[in-house]
Coordinates of C-alpha atoms in Angstrom, one line a residue:
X24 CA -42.9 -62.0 -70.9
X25 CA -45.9 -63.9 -69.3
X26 CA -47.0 -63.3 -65.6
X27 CA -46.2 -66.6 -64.5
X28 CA -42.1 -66.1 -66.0
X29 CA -42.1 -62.7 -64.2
X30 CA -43.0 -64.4 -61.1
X31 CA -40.4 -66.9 -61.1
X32 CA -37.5 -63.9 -61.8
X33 CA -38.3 -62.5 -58.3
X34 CA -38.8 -65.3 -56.4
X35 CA -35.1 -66.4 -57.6
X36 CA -33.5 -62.7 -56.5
X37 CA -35.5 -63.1 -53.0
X38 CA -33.8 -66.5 -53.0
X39 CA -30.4 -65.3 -53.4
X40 CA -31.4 -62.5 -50.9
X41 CA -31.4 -65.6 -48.5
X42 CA -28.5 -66.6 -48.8
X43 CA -27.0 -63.4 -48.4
X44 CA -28.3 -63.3 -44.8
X45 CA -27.4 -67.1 -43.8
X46 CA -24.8 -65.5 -42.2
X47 CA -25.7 -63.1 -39.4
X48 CA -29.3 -65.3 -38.4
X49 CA -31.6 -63.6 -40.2
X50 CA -32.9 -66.6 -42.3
X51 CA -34.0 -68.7 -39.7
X52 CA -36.0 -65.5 -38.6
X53 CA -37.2 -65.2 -41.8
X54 CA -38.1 -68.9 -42.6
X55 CA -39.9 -69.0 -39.6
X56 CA -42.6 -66.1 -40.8
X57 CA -42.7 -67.7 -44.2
X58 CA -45.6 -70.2 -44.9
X59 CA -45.0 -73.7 -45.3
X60 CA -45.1 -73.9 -48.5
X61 CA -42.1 -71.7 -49.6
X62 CA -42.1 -73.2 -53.5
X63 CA -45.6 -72.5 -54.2
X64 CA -46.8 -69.1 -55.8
X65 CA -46.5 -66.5 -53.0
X66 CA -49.3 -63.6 -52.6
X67 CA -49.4 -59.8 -51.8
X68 CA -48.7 -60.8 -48.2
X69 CA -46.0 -62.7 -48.6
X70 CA -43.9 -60.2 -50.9
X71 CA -45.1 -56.8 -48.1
X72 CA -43.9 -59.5 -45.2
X73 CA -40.4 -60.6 -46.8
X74 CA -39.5 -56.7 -48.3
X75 CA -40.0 -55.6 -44.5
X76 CA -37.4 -58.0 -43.1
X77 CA -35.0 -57.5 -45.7
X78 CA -35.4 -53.7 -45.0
X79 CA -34.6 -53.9 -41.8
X80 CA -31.8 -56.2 -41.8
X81 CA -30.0 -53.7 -44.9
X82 CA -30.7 -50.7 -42.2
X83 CA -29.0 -52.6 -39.4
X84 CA -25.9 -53.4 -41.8
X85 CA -25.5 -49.7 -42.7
X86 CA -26.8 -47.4 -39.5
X87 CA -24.8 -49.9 -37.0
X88 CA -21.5 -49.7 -38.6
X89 CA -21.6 -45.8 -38.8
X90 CA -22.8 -44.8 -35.3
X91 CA -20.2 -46.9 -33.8
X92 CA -17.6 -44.6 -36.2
X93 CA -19.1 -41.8 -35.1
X94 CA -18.7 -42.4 -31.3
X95 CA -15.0 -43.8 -32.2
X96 CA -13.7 -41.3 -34.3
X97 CA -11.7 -38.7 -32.6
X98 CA -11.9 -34.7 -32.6
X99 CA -10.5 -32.9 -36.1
X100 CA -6.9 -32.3 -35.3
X101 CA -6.3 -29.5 -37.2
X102 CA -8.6 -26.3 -37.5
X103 CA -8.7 -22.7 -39.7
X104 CA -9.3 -19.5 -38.7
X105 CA -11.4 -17.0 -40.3
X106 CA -10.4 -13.2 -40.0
X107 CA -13.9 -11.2 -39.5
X108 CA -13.1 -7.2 -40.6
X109 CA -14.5 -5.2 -37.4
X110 CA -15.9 -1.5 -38.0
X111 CA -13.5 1.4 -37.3
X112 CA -13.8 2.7 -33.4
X113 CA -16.0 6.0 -33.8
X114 CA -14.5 9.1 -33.0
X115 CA -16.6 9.8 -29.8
X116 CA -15.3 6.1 -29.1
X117 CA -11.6 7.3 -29.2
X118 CA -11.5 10.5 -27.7
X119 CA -14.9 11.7 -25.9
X120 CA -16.3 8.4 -24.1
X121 CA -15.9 8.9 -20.3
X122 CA -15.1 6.4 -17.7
X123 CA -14.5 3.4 -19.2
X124 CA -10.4 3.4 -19.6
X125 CA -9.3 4.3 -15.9
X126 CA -5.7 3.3 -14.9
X127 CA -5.2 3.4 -11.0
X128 CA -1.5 3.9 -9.8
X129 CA -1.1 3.6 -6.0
X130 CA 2.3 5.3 -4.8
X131 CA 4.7 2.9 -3.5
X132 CA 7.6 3.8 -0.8
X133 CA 10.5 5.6 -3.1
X134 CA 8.3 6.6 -5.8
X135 CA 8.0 10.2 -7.5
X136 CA 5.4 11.5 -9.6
X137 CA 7.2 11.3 -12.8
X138 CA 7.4 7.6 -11.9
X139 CA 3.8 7.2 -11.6
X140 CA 2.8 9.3 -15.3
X141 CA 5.6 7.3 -17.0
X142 CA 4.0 4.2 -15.6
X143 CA 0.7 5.3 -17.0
X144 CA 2.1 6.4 -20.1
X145 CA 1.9 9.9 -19.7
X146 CA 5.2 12.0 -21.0
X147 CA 6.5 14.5 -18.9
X148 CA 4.9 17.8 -20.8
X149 CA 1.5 16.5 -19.9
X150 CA 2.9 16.3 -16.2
X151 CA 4.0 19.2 -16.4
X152 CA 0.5 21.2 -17.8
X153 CA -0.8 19.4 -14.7
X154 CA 1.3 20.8 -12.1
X155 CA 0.9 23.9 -13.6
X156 CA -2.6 24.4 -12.5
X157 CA -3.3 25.8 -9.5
X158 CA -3.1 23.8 -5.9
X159 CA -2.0 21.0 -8.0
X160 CA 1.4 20.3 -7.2
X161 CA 1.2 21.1 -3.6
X162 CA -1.1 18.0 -3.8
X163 CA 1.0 15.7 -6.1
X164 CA 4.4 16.1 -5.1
X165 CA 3.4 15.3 -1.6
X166 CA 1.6 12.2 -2.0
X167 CA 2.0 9.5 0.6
X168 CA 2.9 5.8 0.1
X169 CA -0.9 4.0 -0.8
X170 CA -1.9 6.9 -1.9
X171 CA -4.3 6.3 -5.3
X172 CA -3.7 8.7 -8.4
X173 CA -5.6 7.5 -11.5
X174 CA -5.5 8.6 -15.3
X175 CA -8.3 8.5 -17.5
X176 CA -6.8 7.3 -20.9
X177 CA -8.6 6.4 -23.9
X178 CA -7.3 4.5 -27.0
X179 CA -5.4 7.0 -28.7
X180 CA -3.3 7.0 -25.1
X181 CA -3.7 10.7 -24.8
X182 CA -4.2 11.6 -21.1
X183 CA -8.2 12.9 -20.6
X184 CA -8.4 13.5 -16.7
X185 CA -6.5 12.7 -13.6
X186 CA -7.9 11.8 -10.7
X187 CA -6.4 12.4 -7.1
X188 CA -7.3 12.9 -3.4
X189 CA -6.4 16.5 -1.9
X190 CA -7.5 15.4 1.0
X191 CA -9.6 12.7 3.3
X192 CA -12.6 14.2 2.2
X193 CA -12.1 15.8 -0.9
X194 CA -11.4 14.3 -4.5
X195 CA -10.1 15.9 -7.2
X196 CA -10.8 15.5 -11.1
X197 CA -8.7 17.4 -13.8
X198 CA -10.1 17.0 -17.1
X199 CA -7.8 18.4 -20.0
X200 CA -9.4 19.7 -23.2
X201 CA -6.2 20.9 -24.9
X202 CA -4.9 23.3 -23.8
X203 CA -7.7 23.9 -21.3
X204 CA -7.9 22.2 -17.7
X205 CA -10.8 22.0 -16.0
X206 CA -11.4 21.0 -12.2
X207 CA -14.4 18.9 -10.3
X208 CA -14.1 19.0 -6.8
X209 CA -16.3 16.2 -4.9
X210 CA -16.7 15.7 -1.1
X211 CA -16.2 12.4 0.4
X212 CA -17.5 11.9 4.2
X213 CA -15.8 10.4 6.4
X214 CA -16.1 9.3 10.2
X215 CA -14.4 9.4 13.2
X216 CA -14.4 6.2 16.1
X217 CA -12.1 6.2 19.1
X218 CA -10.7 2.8 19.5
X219 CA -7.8 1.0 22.4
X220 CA -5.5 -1.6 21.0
X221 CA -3.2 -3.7 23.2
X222 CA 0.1 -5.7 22.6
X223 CA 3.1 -8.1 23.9
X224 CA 5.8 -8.4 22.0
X225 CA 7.1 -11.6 21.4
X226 CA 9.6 -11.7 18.3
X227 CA 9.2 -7.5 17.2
X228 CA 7.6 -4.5 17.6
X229 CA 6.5 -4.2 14.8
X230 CA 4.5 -7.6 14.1
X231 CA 2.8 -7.2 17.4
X232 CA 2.0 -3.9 16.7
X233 CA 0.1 -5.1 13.4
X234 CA -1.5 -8.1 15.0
X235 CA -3.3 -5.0 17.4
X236 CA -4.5 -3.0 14.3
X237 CA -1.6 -0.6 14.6
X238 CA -1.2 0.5 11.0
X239 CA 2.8 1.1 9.9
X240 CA 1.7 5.3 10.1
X241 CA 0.3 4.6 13.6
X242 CA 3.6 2.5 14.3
X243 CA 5.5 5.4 13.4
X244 CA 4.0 7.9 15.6
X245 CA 4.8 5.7 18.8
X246 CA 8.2 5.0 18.2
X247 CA 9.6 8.3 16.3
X248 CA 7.5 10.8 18.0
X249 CA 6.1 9.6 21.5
X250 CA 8.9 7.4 22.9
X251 CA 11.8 8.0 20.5
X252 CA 13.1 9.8 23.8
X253 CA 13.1 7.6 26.1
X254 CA 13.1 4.0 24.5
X255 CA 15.7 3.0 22.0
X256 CA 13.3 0.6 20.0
X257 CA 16.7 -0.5 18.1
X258 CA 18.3 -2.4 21.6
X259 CA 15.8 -2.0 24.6
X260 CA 12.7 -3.9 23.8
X261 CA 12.6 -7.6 25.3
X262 CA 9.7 -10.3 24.8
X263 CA 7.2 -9.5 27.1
X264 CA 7.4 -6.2 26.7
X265 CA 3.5 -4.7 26.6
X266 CA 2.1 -1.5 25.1
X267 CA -0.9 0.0 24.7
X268 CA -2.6 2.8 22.5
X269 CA -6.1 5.3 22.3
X270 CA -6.5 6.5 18.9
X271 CA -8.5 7.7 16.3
X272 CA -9.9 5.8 12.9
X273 CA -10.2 7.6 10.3
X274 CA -12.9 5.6 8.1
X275 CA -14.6 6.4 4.4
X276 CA -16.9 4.3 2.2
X277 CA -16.1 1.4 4.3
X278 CA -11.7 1.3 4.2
X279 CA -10.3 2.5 7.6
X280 CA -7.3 5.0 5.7
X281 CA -5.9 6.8 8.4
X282 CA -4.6 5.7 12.3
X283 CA -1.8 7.8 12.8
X284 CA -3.9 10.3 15.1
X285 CA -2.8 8.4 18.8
X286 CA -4.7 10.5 21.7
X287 CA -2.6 8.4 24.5
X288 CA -0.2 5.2 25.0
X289 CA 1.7 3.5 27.6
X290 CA 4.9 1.0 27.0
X291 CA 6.1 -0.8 29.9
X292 CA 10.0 -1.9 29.3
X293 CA 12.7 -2.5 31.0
X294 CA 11.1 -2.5 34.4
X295 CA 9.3 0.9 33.5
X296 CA 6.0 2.2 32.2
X297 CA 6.2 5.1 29.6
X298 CA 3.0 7.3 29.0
X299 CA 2.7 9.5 26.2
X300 CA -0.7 11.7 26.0
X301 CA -1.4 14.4 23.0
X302 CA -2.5 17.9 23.6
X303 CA -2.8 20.9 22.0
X304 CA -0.8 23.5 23.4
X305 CA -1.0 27.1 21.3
X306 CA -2.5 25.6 18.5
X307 CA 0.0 22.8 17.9
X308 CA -0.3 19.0 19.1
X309 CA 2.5 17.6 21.3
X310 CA 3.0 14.9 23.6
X311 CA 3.0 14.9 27.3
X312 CA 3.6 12.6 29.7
X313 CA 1.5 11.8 33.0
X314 CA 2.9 14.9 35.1
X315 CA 2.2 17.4 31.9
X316 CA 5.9 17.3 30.9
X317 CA 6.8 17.7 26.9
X318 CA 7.9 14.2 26.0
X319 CA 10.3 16.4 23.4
X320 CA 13.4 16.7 24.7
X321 CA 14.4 20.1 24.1
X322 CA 17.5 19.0 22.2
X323 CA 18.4 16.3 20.3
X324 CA 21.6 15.1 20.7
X325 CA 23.3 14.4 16.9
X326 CA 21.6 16.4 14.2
X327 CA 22.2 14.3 11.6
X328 CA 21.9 9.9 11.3
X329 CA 24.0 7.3 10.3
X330 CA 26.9 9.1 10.7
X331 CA 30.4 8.5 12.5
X332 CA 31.8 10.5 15.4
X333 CA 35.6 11.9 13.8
X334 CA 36.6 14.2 15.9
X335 CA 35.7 14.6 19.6
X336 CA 35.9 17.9 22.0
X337 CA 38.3 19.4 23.6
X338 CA 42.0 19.2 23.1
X339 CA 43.6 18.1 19.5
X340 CA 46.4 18.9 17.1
X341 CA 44.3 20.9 14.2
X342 CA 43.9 18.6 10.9
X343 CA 45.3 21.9 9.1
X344 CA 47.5 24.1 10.6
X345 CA 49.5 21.7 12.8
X346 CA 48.8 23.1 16.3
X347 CA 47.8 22.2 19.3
X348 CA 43.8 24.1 19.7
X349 CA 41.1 23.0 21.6
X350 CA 38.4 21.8 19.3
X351 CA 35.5 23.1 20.6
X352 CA 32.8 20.7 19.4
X353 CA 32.1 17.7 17.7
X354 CA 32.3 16.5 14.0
X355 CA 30.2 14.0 12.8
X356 CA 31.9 12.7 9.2
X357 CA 29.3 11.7 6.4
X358 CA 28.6 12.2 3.0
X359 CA 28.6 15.3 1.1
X360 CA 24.8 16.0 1.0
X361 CA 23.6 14.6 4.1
X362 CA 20.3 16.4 5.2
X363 CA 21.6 18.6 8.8
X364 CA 18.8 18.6 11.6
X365 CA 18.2 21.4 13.6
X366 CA 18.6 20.4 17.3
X367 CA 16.0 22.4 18.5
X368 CA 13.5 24.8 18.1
X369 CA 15.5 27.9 17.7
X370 CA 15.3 31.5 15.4
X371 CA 17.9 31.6 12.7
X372 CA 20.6 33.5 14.3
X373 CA 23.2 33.3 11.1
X374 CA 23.2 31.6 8.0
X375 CA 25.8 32.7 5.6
X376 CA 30.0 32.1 5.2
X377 CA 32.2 32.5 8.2
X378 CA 36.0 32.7 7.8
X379 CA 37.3 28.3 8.9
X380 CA 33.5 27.8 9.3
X381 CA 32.3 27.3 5.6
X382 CA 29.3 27.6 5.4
X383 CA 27.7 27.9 8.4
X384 CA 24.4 28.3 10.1
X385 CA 23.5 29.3 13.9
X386 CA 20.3 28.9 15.8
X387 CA 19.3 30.5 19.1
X388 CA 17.4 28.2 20.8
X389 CA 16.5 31.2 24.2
X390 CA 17.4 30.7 27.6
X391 CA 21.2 31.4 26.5
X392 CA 21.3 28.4 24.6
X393 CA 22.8 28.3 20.6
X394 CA 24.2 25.5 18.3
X395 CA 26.4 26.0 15.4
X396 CA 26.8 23.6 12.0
X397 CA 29.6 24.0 10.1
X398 CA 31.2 23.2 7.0
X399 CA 28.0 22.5 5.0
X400 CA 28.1 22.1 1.1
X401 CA 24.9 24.0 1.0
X402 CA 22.3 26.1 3.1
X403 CA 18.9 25.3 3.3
X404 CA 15.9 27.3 2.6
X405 CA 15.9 29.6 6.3
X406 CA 17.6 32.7 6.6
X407 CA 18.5 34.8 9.9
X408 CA 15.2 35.5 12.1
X409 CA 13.4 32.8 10.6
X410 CA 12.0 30.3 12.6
X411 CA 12.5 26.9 12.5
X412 CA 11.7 23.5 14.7
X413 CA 13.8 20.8 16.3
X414 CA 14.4 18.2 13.1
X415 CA 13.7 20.4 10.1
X416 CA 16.7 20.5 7.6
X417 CA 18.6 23.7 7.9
X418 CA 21.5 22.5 5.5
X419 CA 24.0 19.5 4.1
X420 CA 26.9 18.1 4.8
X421 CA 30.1 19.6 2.5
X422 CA 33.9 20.5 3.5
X423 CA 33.6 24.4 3.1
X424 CA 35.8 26.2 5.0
X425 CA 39.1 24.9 6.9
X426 CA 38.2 21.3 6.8
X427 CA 40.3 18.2 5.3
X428 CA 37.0 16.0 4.0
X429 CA 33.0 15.9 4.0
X430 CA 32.1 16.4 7.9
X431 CA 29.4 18.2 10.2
X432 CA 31.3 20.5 12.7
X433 CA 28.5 21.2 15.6
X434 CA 29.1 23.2 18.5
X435 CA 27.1 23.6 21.6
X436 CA 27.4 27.0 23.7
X437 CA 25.6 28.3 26.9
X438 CA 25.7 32.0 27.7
X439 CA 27.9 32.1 25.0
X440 CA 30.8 29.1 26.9
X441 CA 31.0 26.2 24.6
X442 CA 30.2 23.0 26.0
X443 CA 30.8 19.2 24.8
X444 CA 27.6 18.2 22.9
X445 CA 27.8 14.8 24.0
X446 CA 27.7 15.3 27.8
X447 CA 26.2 18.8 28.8
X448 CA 22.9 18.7 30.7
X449 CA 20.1 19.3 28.5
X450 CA 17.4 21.6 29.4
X451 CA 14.3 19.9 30.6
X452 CA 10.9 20.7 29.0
X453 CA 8.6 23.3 30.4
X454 CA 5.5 21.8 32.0
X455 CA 1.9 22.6 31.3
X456 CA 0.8 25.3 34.0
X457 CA -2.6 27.0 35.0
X458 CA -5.3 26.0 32.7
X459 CA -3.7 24.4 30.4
X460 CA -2.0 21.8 33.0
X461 CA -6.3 21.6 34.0
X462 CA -7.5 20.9 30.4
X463 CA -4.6 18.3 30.2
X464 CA -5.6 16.1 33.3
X465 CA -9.3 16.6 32.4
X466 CA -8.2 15.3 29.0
X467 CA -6.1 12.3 29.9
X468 CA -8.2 10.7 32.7
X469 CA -10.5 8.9 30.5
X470 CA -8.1 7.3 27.7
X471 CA -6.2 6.2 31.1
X472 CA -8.9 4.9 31.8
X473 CA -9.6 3.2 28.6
X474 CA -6.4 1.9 28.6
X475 CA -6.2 0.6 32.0
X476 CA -9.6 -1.5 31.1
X477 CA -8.3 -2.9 28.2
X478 CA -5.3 -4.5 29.8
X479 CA -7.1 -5.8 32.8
X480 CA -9.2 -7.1 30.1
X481 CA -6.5 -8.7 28.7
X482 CA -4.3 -9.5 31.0
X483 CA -6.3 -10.7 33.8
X484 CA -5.2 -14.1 34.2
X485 CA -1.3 -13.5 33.6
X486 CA 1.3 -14.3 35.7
X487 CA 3.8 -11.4 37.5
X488 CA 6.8 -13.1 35.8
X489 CA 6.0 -14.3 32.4
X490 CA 2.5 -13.4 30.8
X491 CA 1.2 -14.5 27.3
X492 CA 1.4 -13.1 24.2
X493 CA -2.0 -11.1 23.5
X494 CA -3.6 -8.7 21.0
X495 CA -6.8 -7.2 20.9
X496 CA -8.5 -3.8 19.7
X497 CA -11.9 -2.4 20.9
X498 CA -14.2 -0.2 20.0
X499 CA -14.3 2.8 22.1
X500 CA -16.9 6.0 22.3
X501 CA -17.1 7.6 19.1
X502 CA -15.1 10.9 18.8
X503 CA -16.8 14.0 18.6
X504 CA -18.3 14.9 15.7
X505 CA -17.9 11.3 14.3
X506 CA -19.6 8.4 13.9
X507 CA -19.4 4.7 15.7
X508 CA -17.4 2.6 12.7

């Protein structure tokens, strides 16, 4: 084929190029960049000028279209998974790897040990090994509610150490190899800071103790061991009522975890303002109040709670044999097993059986004084010429003896005369005397004075008749040997 022929075939397929791009404006563009004379014989420039448009125009066509697609088009809606094989744990991985598998149980109100190692995942013969080693279950089985107990468990799930506190400042690791235990003992400081917290009462106790910075230990301490003789917290308090407290903070690594140590308080009720002051009197801490008298009554008047008066004193036709007797106490009926108070500090003067008694236990309380529980369904752990204090559980409730059901029987005698339990005249407390009543007052003056400060601090501007509700706790001088928190 000649040259001329060859340049006629591509100047028809340019042609019908044209035509293809009528459409979408192109030509015209094109047309207009094309020399005049379109028919004649076109040159180099002409074929570089006319494959450049028609390049761009085909990119445009195809690159348009498929980014528009691509921002269109929606996610994949379906997906596979591929399962990767990971490498065996190594041995020192499952068994010998410290620290890094720690399960912290903190003890909750009505919760026993084998509660806590069951939660953990611990069975009982591992509890057990623990609490055979020694000092170890004096610890655990007396371990308060927030108390921390934690259990070092690897994979394999058996238990590698056990962690506790014996005390504030000492923890306790157990690490079990076996049959082998081994303990680490670490200190942890701790400091000391005196502070005063004030209160009104306005809808409880108990919330405006909390809004003060009382703690629910501290709490207890003023209502079952300071006042629980003179205030019944159950019917006297009123709104407006006020209190006031000195005590200690117990602070380590930064968490205050103790406040039950209360140096002095007040509680006005009722018309009345109640002081309380601790002091060590023969090596054991007791309440006083502003005069140097025991705040401990030296009797409590039921030894056991939440139980129903039965049978009063004095005259009756017996339950039993039919006849008229004088009953000479008081029965309190509850269930069989109900812990039995002593009412006083006393020595175990009899604890055994005794003919219509039962089981029966007497304390001498001196000055003349004894009590008698009858009936119990079981003794407790003190036998005659022990010791024992006012509250500690010296039996249970049972119906041993001449008795028609589950009952306390408690007599009350002086000089060896009964008397009715629910009217004689208790004993008063003997006061501080001689040096001891001098330590005492040298002792209280300041935390009264701390106290009095705080509540003219905040209850300066209050009214005689109605003040307002107010809390607020301040920092006080730091106690000896302790440091400012």
């Amino acid at each position: 084929m000649s040259q001329p022929d060859h340049g006629s075939a591509r100047k028809q397929r340019f042609q019908e190029r044209l035509h293809v791009l009528h459409d979408n404006g192109l030509h015209r563009k094109l047309k207009e960049h094309l020399p005049a004379a379109f028919n004649e014989r076109w040159n180099r420039r002409h074929w570089i000028h006319a494959s450049l448009f028609v390049t761009i125009g085909a990119l445009a066509a195809t690159i348009v279209p498929g980014f528009s697609n691509a921002i269109d088009s929606n996610l994949p809606s379906s997906h596979s998974t591929l399962a990767l094989p990971l490498p065996p744990l190594s041995l020192a991985r499952r068994g010998e790897t410290p620290g890094d598998s720690w399960q912290i149980q903190r003890v909750e109100r009505g919760q026993t040990l084998s509660d806590l190692f069951e939660a953990a995942g611990v069975p009982a013969t591992t509890m057990q090994k623990v609490l055979d080693h020694p000092g170890t279950r004096e610890v655990l089985t007396k371990l308060r509610p927030g108390a921390e107990i934690a259990f070092d468990l690897p994979v394999n799930g058996a238990l590698r150490t056990i962690r506790f506190d014996r005390d504030a400042n000492h923890r306790v690791e157990l690490s079990l190899q076996g049959d082998k235990i081994s303990e680490k003992v670490s200190e942890r400081a701790t400091s000391t800071r005196t502070v005063v917290a004030s209160g009104e009462i306005t809808s409880s106790l108990y919330n405006a103790a909390r809004k003060a910075g009382l703690s629910p230990s501290a709490i207890a301490t003023m209502t079952d061991e300071i006042f629980k003789y003179d205030i019944d917290f159950s019917k006297d308090l009123q709104p407006g009522d006020r209190f006031s407290v000195v005590m200690d903070e117990t602070w380590r690594e930064g968490e205050r975890i103790d406040t039950s140590k209360i140096l002095a308080a007040t509680f006005q009720t009722g018309g009345k303002t109640y002081t309380g002051f601790r002091f060590d009197r023969a090596g054991k801490s007791e309440y006083f109040d502003l005069n140097g008298r025991s705040l401990k009554k030296s009797f409590i008047r039921s030894p056991i709670q939440f139980a129903r008066l039965s049978s009063n004193y004095g005259t009756r036709r017996h339950p039993i044999l039919g006849t008229m007797r004088t009953h000479k106490g008081v029965d309190y009926a509850a269930r069989t097993g109900t812990p039995i108070m002593a009412a006083g500090d006393a020595r175990v003067q009899f604890a055994g059986t005794q003919r219509g008694y039962g089981n029966v236990v007497i304390l001498d309380h001196g000055s003349g004084h004894t009590t008698l529980y009858g009936h119990m369904s079981r003794l407790g752990p003190y036998r005659a010429g022990q010791r024992v204090t006012q509250g500690q559980v010296i039996g249970y409730v049972g119906s041993t003896g001449m008795s028609t059901g589950p009952h306390l029987h408690y007599e009350f005698r002086v000089n060896g005369v009964h008397r009715n339990p629910l009217s004689v005249t208790m004993p008063p407390p003997q006061p501080l005397q001689g040096a001891d009543l001098a330590a005492f007052r040298a002792q209280t003056a300041p935390a009264m004075a701390r106290i009095q400060g705080m509540e003219e601090l905040i209850y300066a501007d209050a009214g005689d008749s109605k003040k307002p509700a107010a809390t607020q706790t301040a920092a006080a001088t730091p106690a000896a040997g302790g440091k400012r928190g």
